[in-house]
Amino acid sequence: MTKTKFKNLALGGFILAAFVSQTGCKPTDLSKENLIPKPVSVVATGSSFDLTDQTDIYVQGEAAELIQIGQFLADKLNPSTGLGIEVKTTIEAPGPGNIFLSLSGTDAELGNEGYELTITDKSVNLVANQPAGLFRGIQSIRQILPSRVEMADKQKGPWKLATGTIRDYPSYGYRGSMLDVARHFFGVEDVKNLIDQLAYYKMNVLHLHLSDDQGWRIEIKSWPNLTAHGGKTEVGGGEGGFYTQEQYSDIVKYAQDRYITIVPEIDMPGHTNAALASYAELNCSGKATELYTGREVGFSTLCTNKEVTYKFIDDVIRELAALTPGEYLHIGGDESHVTKIEDYIPFMNRVQDMVIAHGKKVFAWDEIALATLKPNTVVQYWAKAENAVKGVEQGAKVLISPAKYAYLDMQYDSTSTYGLHWAGYVEVDKGYNWDPANLEPTIKKENIIGIEAPLWTETVGTREEAEYLIFPRLLGYAEIGWTPTELRSWDEYKIRLANHGERMKAMKISFYPSKLVNWDAKDKK
Ligand code: TNX
């Protein structure tokens, strides 16, 4: 095997020359690696570890969960490296040349998602308190390898990792994105693809906006017309679609395997035209509305003083809660412009109780702070700081998603192909250069559960279009959620981001090549 490799090199003069020039940049300085999010601490030791065809991944003990994490890494490394890395179990640390994943459970600072990665010229040793920490840590291993490791087909080595120790853990426990599958429907494969991308950047929540005026996207067995009729179209009049309960569960499982929680949202009492078009009795008039394919917001409302409305909501929440292992259910509550405030408040109070009765905690957009927040209700700050402040004053935690910094559907600038700009333009630097704990004096770090970057999809309907808006900004939001503020600076980040251009290309991500980033900076490994 080694011989064949040598022969190939000797024969290919051009390749040999390229190889020689690359060895000048051998990855021996771990502190210069372009990790995103940036780790809490990196100590470099100036040497390198070689992945070879003798390398295997050893996991400690026989636990199925660790074997699965090891296999995830092997499945990412094998197509491009062709090294045939296998996953094996062991009680003690393996011999030299291998990767070892183990749980220690004694390092309080690392928490549930932190990890310590020690690379020497002889071994790669990843330790965490919890499996989730190992999973986050293997993303660092992937990112320390050359970007071509992310290609789907076989690439040339060498496969070197710079040596040293990374100790790393997140600033915030909730680091998420949101996909609006109501304005335009995105199928299971697109959602799984996004989940993989979130996992690569150590994010841990995907919020799915499952219903809106233009479409109802989750099968509810007790109210079948929601999807049979309400799922039939989308913005622009396309065919829409919905997830069967089995498909939704498949998404949830796929996310769970990547230590990502799905937070499902049923938006109410506004943003409900798809439901109102599917069931006449949910309307105060008793007449079903027409399906809607435009982009307006704020014109629909459930009939808040009809009992059938609450029977409907209870059925929806019951079925959705049963399908959702995560602790949260999102009930929207935004832009209910045609619901009177005196109807909105008792409605939101009652629906919170229904969510709690089905064993879940409530998430809602910041308008919910106008109502009486139940214990554990989380307020998602998107538009009005004063609402989020009201939430804090009621003792609630806040999820930070300010449209002017964190909305993935805001255009980069006036030339952007897709997106909206009602909250302004969000170039890549503006999306990165802010601190969730420094937006409002009353909203301090201890009041904040984390950060979420939502993608509303009025203007995008395909994976490529969505990726243009999501990338590269998502990487910045991942870093804001993970890396301590004092370690972040745009000038340093933009260099690491440039190096992720190659990675995003290798992963076939259609990112927006912002002029603020020198994408020609090549990964030299
Ligand atoms: C506001 S954000 C909305 C959405 C739109 C979005 C477009 C929020 C809670 N409501 O309904 O899709 O703006 O940017």
Coordinates of C-alpha atoms and ligand atoms in Angstrom, one line a residue:
M1 CA 0.0 0.0 0.0
T2 CA 2.7 2.5 1.0
K3 CA 4.7 1.5 -2.0
T4 CA 1.9 2.1 -4.4
K5 CA 1.4 5.5 -2.9
F6 CA 5.1 6.4 -3.4
K7 CA 5.0 5.1 -7.0
N8 CA 2.0 7.3 -7.8
L9 CA 3.8 10.3 -6.5
A10 CA 7.1 9.6 -8.3
L11 CA 5.2 9.2 -11.6
G12 CA 3.2 12.3 -11.5
G13 CA 5.7 15.1 -11.9
F14 CA 3.1 17.8 -11.6
I15 CA 1.5 16.3 -8.6
L16 CA 4.9 15.8 -7.0
A17 CA 5.7 19.5 -7.5
A18 CA 2.4 20.4 -5.9
F19 CA 3.1 18.0 -3.1
V20 CA 6.5 19.5 -2.4
S21 CA 5.2 23.0 -2.3
Q22 CA 2.4 21.9 0.0
T23 CA 4.8 20.2 2.4
G24 CA 6.2 23.7 3.0
C25 CA 3.0 24.4 4.8
K26 CA 2.7 21.2 6.8
P27 CA 0.1 21.6 9.4
T28 CA 2.1 21.6 12.6
D29 CA 0.6 24.6 14.3
L30 CA -2.8 23.7 15.8
S31 CA -3.3 27.3 16.9
K32 CA -3.4 28.4 13.2
E33 CA -6.2 26.0 12.3
N34 CA -9.3 27.7 10.9
L35 CA -11.8 26.2 13.3
I36 CA -15.4 27.6 13.3
P37 CA -16.6 28.2 15.9
K38 CA -13.3 29.2 17.4
P39 CA -12.4 27.0 20.4
V40 CA -12.1 28.3 23.9
S41 CA -8.5 27.2 24.2
V42 CA -5.9 25.8 21.9
V43 CA -2.3 24.9 22.9
A44 CA -0.1 23.9 20.0
T45 CA 2.8 21.5 20.3
G46 CA 4.3 21.9 16.9
S47 CA 4.2 18.5 15.4
S48 CA 1.7 16.4 13.4
F49 CA -0.3 13.2 13.5
D50 CA -0.8 11.1 10.3
L51 CA -4.0 9.4 9.5
T52 CA -2.9 6.2 7.6
D53 CA -4.5 3.0 6.4
Q54 CA -3.5 1.6 9.8
T55 CA -5.6 4.1 11.7
D56 CA -8.8 3.0 13.3
I57 CA -11.3 4.7 15.6
Y58 CA -11.5 3.1 19.1
V59 CA -14.4 3.8 21.4
Q60 CA -14.3 3.1 25.1
G61 CA -16.5 0.1 26.1
E62 CA -19.4 -1.4 24.2
A63 CA -21.9 1.5 24.4
A64 CA -23.9 1.6 21.2
E65 CA -24.0 5.4 21.4
L66 CA -20.2 5.8 21.3
I67 CA -20.0 3.2 18.5
Q68 CA -22.5 5.3 16.6
I69 CA -20.4 8.5 17.1
G70 CA -17.3 6.7 16.1
Q71 CA -19.0 5.4 13.0
F72 CA -20.3 8.9 12.1
L73 CA -16.6 10.1 12.1
A74 CA -15.5 7.0 10.1
D75 CA -18.3 7.6 7.5
K76 CA -17.1 11.2 7.1
L77 CA -13.4 10.3 6.7
N78 CA -13.5 7.2 4.6
P79 CA -15.0 8.4 1.3
S80 CA -12.3 11.1 0.8
T81 CA -9.3 9.5 2.5
G82 CA -10.0 5.9 1.2
L83 CA -8.2 4.8 4.4
G84 CA -10.8 2.2 5.4
I85 CA -10.9 3.4 9.0
E86 CA -12.9 1.0 11.2
V87 CA -14.6 1.5 14.5
K88 CA -13.5 -0.8 17.3
T89 CA -14.2 -1.0 21.0
T90 CA -11.7 -1.2 23.7
I91 CA -11.4 -0.9 27.5
E92 CA -8.0 0.7 27.6
A93 CA -6.4 3.4 25.3
P94 CA -5.4 1.8 22.0
G95 CA -1.8 1.6 20.6
P96 CA -0.2 4.3 18.6
G97 CA -1.6 5.6 15.3
N98 CA -5.3 5.5 16.3
I99 CA -8.1 7.8 17.3
F100 CA -9.6 7.2 20.8
L101 CA -13.0 8.5 21.9
S102 CA -13.9 8.1 25.6
L103 CA -16.1 9.5 28.3
S104 CA -14.6 10.7 31.6
G105 CA -17.5 12.5 33.3
T106 CA -15.2 14.3 35.8
D107 CA -14.4 17.6 34.0
A108 CA -17.1 20.0 35.2
E109 CA -15.9 23.0 33.1
L110 CA -16.6 21.0 29.9
G111 CA -20.4 20.6 30.7
N112 CA -22.6 18.5 28.5
E113 CA -21.2 19.6 25.1
G114 CA -17.6 20.4 25.8
Y115 CA -14.7 18.2 24.9
E116 CA -10.9 17.9 25.2
L117 CA -9.0 16.9 22.2
T118 CA -5.4 16.0 22.6
I119 CA -3.4 15.3 19.4
T120 CA 0.2 14.0 19.6
D121 CA 2.4 12.6 16.9
K122 CA 1.2 9.2 18.1
S123 CA -2.5 9.5 18.9
V124 CA -5.7 11.4 18.7
N125 CA -7.5 11.4 22.1
L126 CA -10.9 12.9 22.5
V127 CA -12.6 13.0 25.9
A128 CA -15.9 14.4 27.0
N129 CA -18.4 14.1 29.9
Q130 CA -21.2 13.2 27.6
P131 CA -21.7 11.7 24.1
A132 CA -22.8 15.1 22.9
G133 CA -19.4 16.5 23.8
L134 CA -17.7 13.7 21.8
F135 CA -20.0 14.5 18.8
R136 CA -19.0 18.2 19.0
G137 CA -15.4 17.2 19.3
I138 CA -15.3 15.1 16.2
Q139 CA -16.4 18.1 14.2
S140 CA -13.2 19.7 15.3
I141 CA -11.2 16.7 14.1
R142 CA -12.9 17.1 10.7
Q143 CA -12.1 20.8 10.6
I144 CA -8.4 20.2 11.5
L145 CA -8.0 17.9 8.5
P146 CA -7.6 19.5 5.0
S147 CA -10.9 20.7 3.5
R148 CA -10.8 18.0 0.8
V149 CA -11.6 15.5 3.5
E150 CA -15.2 16.8 3.0
M151 CA -15.3 15.7 -0.6
A152 CA -17.6 12.8 -1.5
D153 CA -15.0 11.0 -3.6
K154 CA -11.4 9.8 -3.0
Q155 CA -8.8 12.6 -2.7
K156 CA -5.0 12.6 -2.3
G157 CA -3.4 12.6 1.2
P158 CA -1.5 13.3 3.2
W159 CA -4.0 13.4 6.1
K160 CA -2.2 15.3 8.8
L161 CA -3.5 16.8 12.0
A162 CA -1.5 19.4 13.8
T163 CA -0.6 18.5 17.4
G164 CA -1.7 20.1 20.6
T165 CA -4.6 20.3 23.0
I166 CA -8.0 21.9 22.5
R167 CA -10.3 22.4 25.4
D168 CA -13.7 23.6 24.3
Y169 CA -17.2 24.2 25.4
P170 CA -20.1 26.5 24.4
S171 CA -21.1 29.9 25.8
Y172 CA -24.8 29.2 25.3
G173 CA -26.7 26.0 25.6
Y174 CA -29.1 26.9 22.7
R175 CA -27.5 27.5 19.4
G176 CA -30.0 27.2 16.6
S177 CA -31.3 28.0 13.2
M178 CA -34.9 28.0 12.0
L179 CA -36.3 26.9 8.7
D180 CA -39.6 28.2 7.5
V181 CA -41.1 25.2 5.6
A182 CA -44.5 26.9 5.4
R183 CA -43.9 29.8 2.9
H184 CA -42.0 27.3 0.7
F185 CA -42.0 23.7 1.5
F186 CA -38.6 21.9 1.9
G187 CA -38.6 18.1 1.7
V188 CA -37.0 15.6 4.2
E189 CA -33.7 15.4 2.3
D190 CA -33.3 19.2 2.3
V191 CA -34.0 19.3 6.0
K192 CA -31.5 16.5 6.7
N193 CA -28.9 18.3 4.7
L194 CA -29.4 21.5 6.8
I195 CA -29.1 19.4 10.0
D196 CA -25.7 18.0 8.8
Q197 CA -24.6 21.6 8.1
L198 CA -25.7 22.7 11.6
A199 CA -23.9 19.8 13.2
Y200 CA -20.6 20.7 11.4
Y201 CA -20.7 24.1 13.1
K202 CA -21.7 22.6 16.5
M203 CA -25.2 24.0 16.5
N204 CA -27.7 22.1 18.5
V205 CA -31.3 23.2 17.6
L206 CA -33.3 23.3 14.4
H207 CA -36.6 25.1 14.8
L208 CA -39.1 24.2 12.1
H209 CA -41.8 26.7 11.3
L210 CA -44.4 24.2 10.4
S211 CA -47.5 26.3 9.7
D212 CA -48.3 29.7 8.3
D213 CA -50.8 31.5 6.1
Q214 CA -49.5 29.7 3.0
G215 CA -49.3 26.2 4.2
W216 CA -49.7 23.5 6.9
R217 CA -46.8 21.1 6.8
I218 CA -47.2 18.5 9.5
E219 CA -49.8 15.7 9.3
I220 CA -52.3 15.9 12.2
K221 CA -54.3 12.6 12.2
S222 CA -57.3 14.1 14.0
W223 CA -57.6 17.0 11.6
P224 CA -56.5 15.5 8.2
N225 CA -57.7 18.4 6.0
L226 CA -54.9 20.6 7.5
T227 CA -52.5 18.8 5.2
A228 CA -54.8 17.4 2.6
H229 CA -56.0 20.9 1.7
G230 CA -53.9 23.3 3.7
G231 CA -50.6 21.7 2.6
K232 CA -51.4 22.0 -1.1
T233 CA -49.7 25.2 -2.0
E234 CA -47.0 27.8 -1.1
V235 CA -45.8 31.3 -1.9
G236 CA -46.1 31.8 -5.7
G237 CA -48.6 29.0 -6.1
G238 CA -46.2 26.0 -6.2
E239 CA -47.4 22.6 -5.1
G240 CA -46.4 22.8 -1.4
G241 CA -46.2 19.6 0.5
F242 CA -46.1 18.3 4.1
Y243 CA -44.4 15.8 6.3
T244 CA -46.3 12.7 7.3
Q245 CA -45.8 11.9 11.0
E246 CA -43.4 9.1 10.0
Q247 CA -41.3 11.6 8.0
Y248 CA -41.3 14.1 10.8
S249 CA -40.2 11.4 13.2
D250 CA -37.5 10.4 10.7
I251 CA -36.2 14.1 10.8
V252 CA -36.3 14.1 14.6
K253 CA -34.3 10.9 14.8
Y254 CA -31.8 12.2 12.2
A255 CA -31.3 15.3 14.3
Q256 CA -31.1 13.4 17.5
D257 CA -28.3 11.3 16.1
R258 CA -26.4 14.5 15.6
Y259 CA -27.3 15.9 19.1
I260 CA -29.6 18.4 17.6
T261 CA -33.1 19.1 19.0
I262 CA -36.0 19.8 16.8
V263 CA -38.3 22.6 18.1
P264 CA -41.6 22.4 16.1
E265 CA -43.7 25.6 15.7
I266 CA -47.4 25.9 15.1
D267 CA -47.9 29.6 14.7
M268 CA -51.1 31.1 16.3
P269 CA -53.5 32.8 16.6
G270 CA -52.2 34.8 13.5
H271 CA -50.4 33.2 10.6
T272 CA -53.2 30.6 10.4
N273 CA -54.8 31.0 7.0
A274 CA -53.9 27.5 5.9
A275 CA -55.8 26.1 8.9
L276 CA -58.7 28.6 8.4
A277 CA -58.9 27.5 4.7
S278 CA -59.0 23.8 5.7
Y279 CA -61.7 24.0 8.4
A280 CA -64.6 26.4 8.2
E281 CA -65.5 26.1 11.9
L282 CA -62.2 27.7 13.0
N283 CA -63.3 31.0 11.4
C284 CA -65.5 33.4 13.4
S285 CA -67.6 33.7 10.2
G286 CA -68.0 29.9 10.0
K287 CA -66.8 30.1 6.4
A288 CA -63.5 28.7 5.1
T289 CA -61.0 31.1 3.6
E290 CA -59.2 30.7 0.3
L291 CA -55.7 29.2 0.2
Y292 CA -53.1 32.0 0.1
T293 CA -50.0 32.2 -2.0
G294 CA -48.9 35.8 -1.5
R295 CA -46.3 37.3 0.9
E296 CA -48.4 39.5 3.2
V297 CA -48.4 39.0 6.9
G298 CA -50.8 39.7 9.8
F299 CA -54.2 39.3 8.1
S300 CA -55.4 36.0 9.6
T301 CA -56.5 34.9 13.1
L302 CA -58.1 31.9 14.7
C303 CA -61.4 32.6 16.3
T304 CA -60.3 33.0 19.9
N305 CA -63.7 32.9 21.5
K306 CA -65.0 29.7 19.9
E307 CA -64.4 26.5 22.0
V308 CA -63.7 24.4 18.8
T309 CA -60.6 26.5 18.4
Y310 CA -59.2 25.1 21.7
K311 CA -60.3 21.6 20.9
F312 CA -58.3 22.0 17.6
I313 CA -55.2 23.4 19.3
D314 CA -55.3 20.7 22.0
D315 CA -55.4 18.0 19.4
V316 CA -52.6 19.5 17.4
I317 CA -50.4 20.0 20.4
R318 CA -51.1 16.5 21.7
E319 CA -50.1 14.9 18.5
L320 CA -47.1 17.1 18.0
A321 CA -45.9 16.7 21.6
A322 CA -46.1 12.9 21.3
L323 CA -43.9 13.0 18.2
T324 CA -41.4 15.4 19.7
P325 CA -38.8 14.2 22.3
G326 CA -37.4 17.8 22.7
E327 CA -38.6 19.8 25.7
Y328 CA -40.0 22.7 23.7
L329 CA -43.0 23.4 21.6
H330 CA -43.2 26.8 19.8
I331 CA -46.6 28.5 19.6
G332 CA -45.7 31.5 17.5
G333 CA -47.8 34.4 18.7
D334 CA -46.2 37.0 16.3
E335 CA -47.9 39.6 14.2
S336 CA -51.4 38.8 15.2
H337 CA -52.5 42.2 13.8
V338 CA -56.2 41.3 13.4
T339 CA -56.5 39.7 16.8
K340 CA -57.7 42.2 19.4
I341 CA -55.2 42.5 22.3
E342 CA -58.0 41.7 24.7
D343 CA -58.5 38.4 22.9
Y344 CA -54.8 37.8 22.3
I345 CA -53.8 37.8 25.9
P346 CA -56.3 35.2 27.3
F347 CA -55.6 33.1 24.2
M348 CA -51.9 33.0 24.7
N349 CA -52.4 32.3 28.4
R350 CA -54.7 29.4 27.7
V351 CA -52.5 27.9 25.0
Q352 CA -49.4 28.0 27.2
D353 CA -51.4 25.9 29.7
M354 CA -52.3 23.4 27.0
V355 CA -48.6 23.0 26.0
I356 CA -47.6 22.5 29.6
A357 CA -50.5 19.9 30.1
H358 CA -48.9 17.9 27.2
G359 CA -45.6 17.9 29.0
K360 CA -43.7 20.6 27.1
K361 CA -42.3 24.0 27.7
V362 CA -43.4 27.0 25.6
F363 CA -41.4 29.0 23.1
A364 CA -43.1 32.0 21.4
W365 CA -42.1 35.1 19.6
D366 CA -41.6 38.2 21.7
E367 CA -45.2 39.5 21.5
I368 CA -46.1 36.7 24.0
A369 CA -44.6 38.9 26.7
L370 CA -47.7 41.0 26.5
A371 CA -49.5 38.1 28.1
T372 CA -48.8 36.4 31.4
L373 CA -45.8 34.1 31.0
K374 CA -46.0 30.7 32.6
P375 CA -42.9 29.3 34.4
N376 CA -40.3 28.2 31.8
T377 CA -41.9 30.0 28.8
V378 CA -39.1 31.3 26.6
V379 CA -39.5 34.6 24.7
Q380 CA -37.9 34.7 21.3
Y381 CA -36.7 38.3 20.7
W382 CA -37.0 39.1 17.0
A383 CA -38.4 42.6 16.7
K384 CA -39.2 44.6 19.8
A385 CA -36.6 44.8 22.6
E386 CA -39.3 46.2 24.8
N387 CA -41.2 42.9 24.5
A388 CA -38.1 40.9 25.4
V389 CA -37.5 43.2 28.3
K390 CA -41.1 42.6 29.5
G391 CA -40.3 38.9 29.3
V392 CA -37.2 39.3 31.5
E393 CA -39.2 41.3 33.9
Q394 CA -41.6 38.4 34.2
G395 CA -38.6 36.1 34.9
A396 CA -38.5 34.5 31.5
K397 CA -35.4 33.5 29.6
V398 CA -34.9 35.1 26.2
L399 CA -33.8 33.5 22.9
I400 CA -31.9 36.1 20.9
S401 CA -32.9 36.4 17.2
P402 CA -32.9 40.1 16.4
A403 CA -34.0 40.5 12.8
K404 CA -31.5 43.3 12.1
Y405 CA -28.5 41.1 13.0
A406 CA -29.7 37.5 12.9
Y407 CA -32.3 37.0 10.2
L408 CA -31.0 34.8 7.5
D409 CA -33.6 36.1 5.1
M410 CA -32.3 39.7 5.2
Q411 CA -30.5 40.6 2.1
Y412 CA -26.7 41.1 2.3
D413 CA -26.9 44.4 0.4
S414 CA -29.0 46.1 -2.3
T415 CA -27.7 43.7 -5.0
S416 CA -28.7 40.5 -3.2
T417 CA -30.6 38.1 -5.4
Y418 CA -32.9 36.8 -2.7
G419 CA -34.2 37.9 0.6
L420 CA -36.0 40.9 2.1
H421 CA -34.7 44.0 3.8
W422 CA -37.4 45.3 6.1
A423 CA -34.9 45.0 9.0
G424 CA -32.0 46.4 6.9
Y425 CA -29.2 44.7 5.1
V426 CA -27.1 42.2 7.0
E427 CA -23.7 41.8 5.4
V428 CA -21.5 39.0 6.7
D429 CA -19.6 41.4 9.0
K430 CA -22.7 42.9 10.5
G431 CA -24.2 39.5 11.1
Y432 CA -21.0 38.5 13.0
N433 CA -20.1 41.7 14.8
W434 CA -22.5 41.9 17.8
D435 CA -23.0 40.4 21.2
P436 CA -26.3 38.9 22.3
A437 CA -25.6 39.9 25.9
N438 CA -25.0 43.5 24.9
L439 CA -28.1 44.5 23.0
E440 CA -30.2 45.7 25.9
P441 CA -29.0 46.6 29.4
T442 CA -31.9 44.6 30.9
I443 CA -31.1 41.4 28.9
K444 CA -28.0 40.1 30.4
K445 CA -26.1 36.8 29.7
E446 CA -27.9 35.1 32.6
N447 CA -31.3 35.9 31.1
I448 CA -30.3 34.5 27.7
I449 CA -30.9 30.9 26.7
G450 CA -29.0 31.3 23.5
I451 CA -29.2 32.5 19.9
E452 CA -31.2 31.5 16.8
A453 CA -30.8 32.5 13.2
P454 CA -34.1 32.0 11.4
L455 CA -34.6 31.6 7.6
W456 CA -38.0 32.8 6.4
T457 CA -38.6 31.6 3.0
E458 CA -40.9 34.0 1.2
T459 CA -38.2 34.6 -1.4
V460 CA -36.5 31.2 -1.6
G461 CA -37.9 27.8 -2.6
T462 CA -34.9 25.6 -3.4
R463 CA -31.9 24.3 -1.5
E464 CA -29.5 26.4 -3.5
E465 CA -31.5 29.6 -3.0
A466 CA -31.8 28.9 0.7
E467 CA -28.1 28.2 1.0
Y468 CA -27.3 31.6 -0.6
L469 CA -29.0 33.3 2.3
I470 CA -27.9 30.8 5.1
F471 CA -24.2 30.7 4.1
P472 CA -21.8 32.0 5.0
R473 CA -23.7 33.9 7.7
L474 CA -24.7 30.7 9.6
L475 CA -21.0 30.2 10.6
G476 CA -20.9 33.5 12.3
Y477 CA -24.1 32.7 14.3
A478 CA -22.6 29.4 15.3
E479 CA -19.6 31.2 16.6
I480 CA -21.6 33.8 18.4
G481 CA -23.4 31.0 20.2
W482 CA -20.3 29.0 21.0
T483 CA -17.3 31.2 21.5
P484 CA -16.8 33.7 24.3
T485 CA -17.3 37.3 23.1
E486 CA -13.8 38.3 24.3
L487 CA -12.3 35.8 21.9
R488 CA -14.2 37.0 18.8
S489 CA -13.1 39.7 16.4
W490 CA -14.2 40.2 12.8
D491 CA -10.7 40.8 11.4
E492 CA -9.5 37.5 12.7
Y493 CA -12.8 35.6 12.0
K494 CA -12.8 36.7 8.3
I495 CA -9.5 34.9 7.7
R496 CA -10.9 31.6 9.2
L497 CA -14.1 32.2 7.2
A498 CA -12.1 32.5 4.0
N499 CA -10.6 29.1 4.6
H500 CA -14.1 27.7 5.1
G501 CA -14.8 28.7 1.5
E502 CA -12.9 25.6 0.4
R503 CA -14.8 23.5 2.9
M504 CA -18.2 24.8 1.9
K505 CA -17.3 24.1 -1.7
A506 CA -16.2 20.6 -0.8
M507 CA -19.6 20.1 0.9
K508 CA -21.3 21.5 -2.2
I509 CA -22.8 24.4 -0.3
S510 CA -23.9 27.3 -2.6
F511 CA -22.7 30.1 -0.3
Y512 CA -22.8 33.9 -1.0
P513 CA -19.2 34.9 -1.8
S514 CA -19.2 38.2 0.1
K515 CA -16.7 40.7 -1.1
L516 CA -15.7 41.4 2.5
V517 CA -13.9 38.0 2.6
N518 CA -10.8 37.0 0.6
W519 CA -12.0 33.7 -0.6
D520 CA -8.8 33.1 -2.6
A521 CA -7.0 32.3 0.6
K522 CA -6.3 28.7 0.0
D523 CA -6.2 25.9 2.5
K524 CA -2.6 25.0 2.1
K525 CA -2.7 21.4 3.5
Ligands
TNX1 C1 -41.6 38.6 10.2 S1 -40.3 37.0 12.4 C2 -42.2 37.4 10.6 C3 -42.4 36.4 9.5 C4 -41.8 36.8 8.2 C5 -40.5 37.6 8.4 C6 -39.9 37.9 7.1 C7 -41.7 36.8 12.7 C8 -41.9 36.3 14.1 N1 -42.6 37.1 11.8 O1 -43.7 36.0 9.4 O2 -41.7 35.7 7.4 O3 -40.8 38.7 9.1 O4 -38.6 38.4 7.4

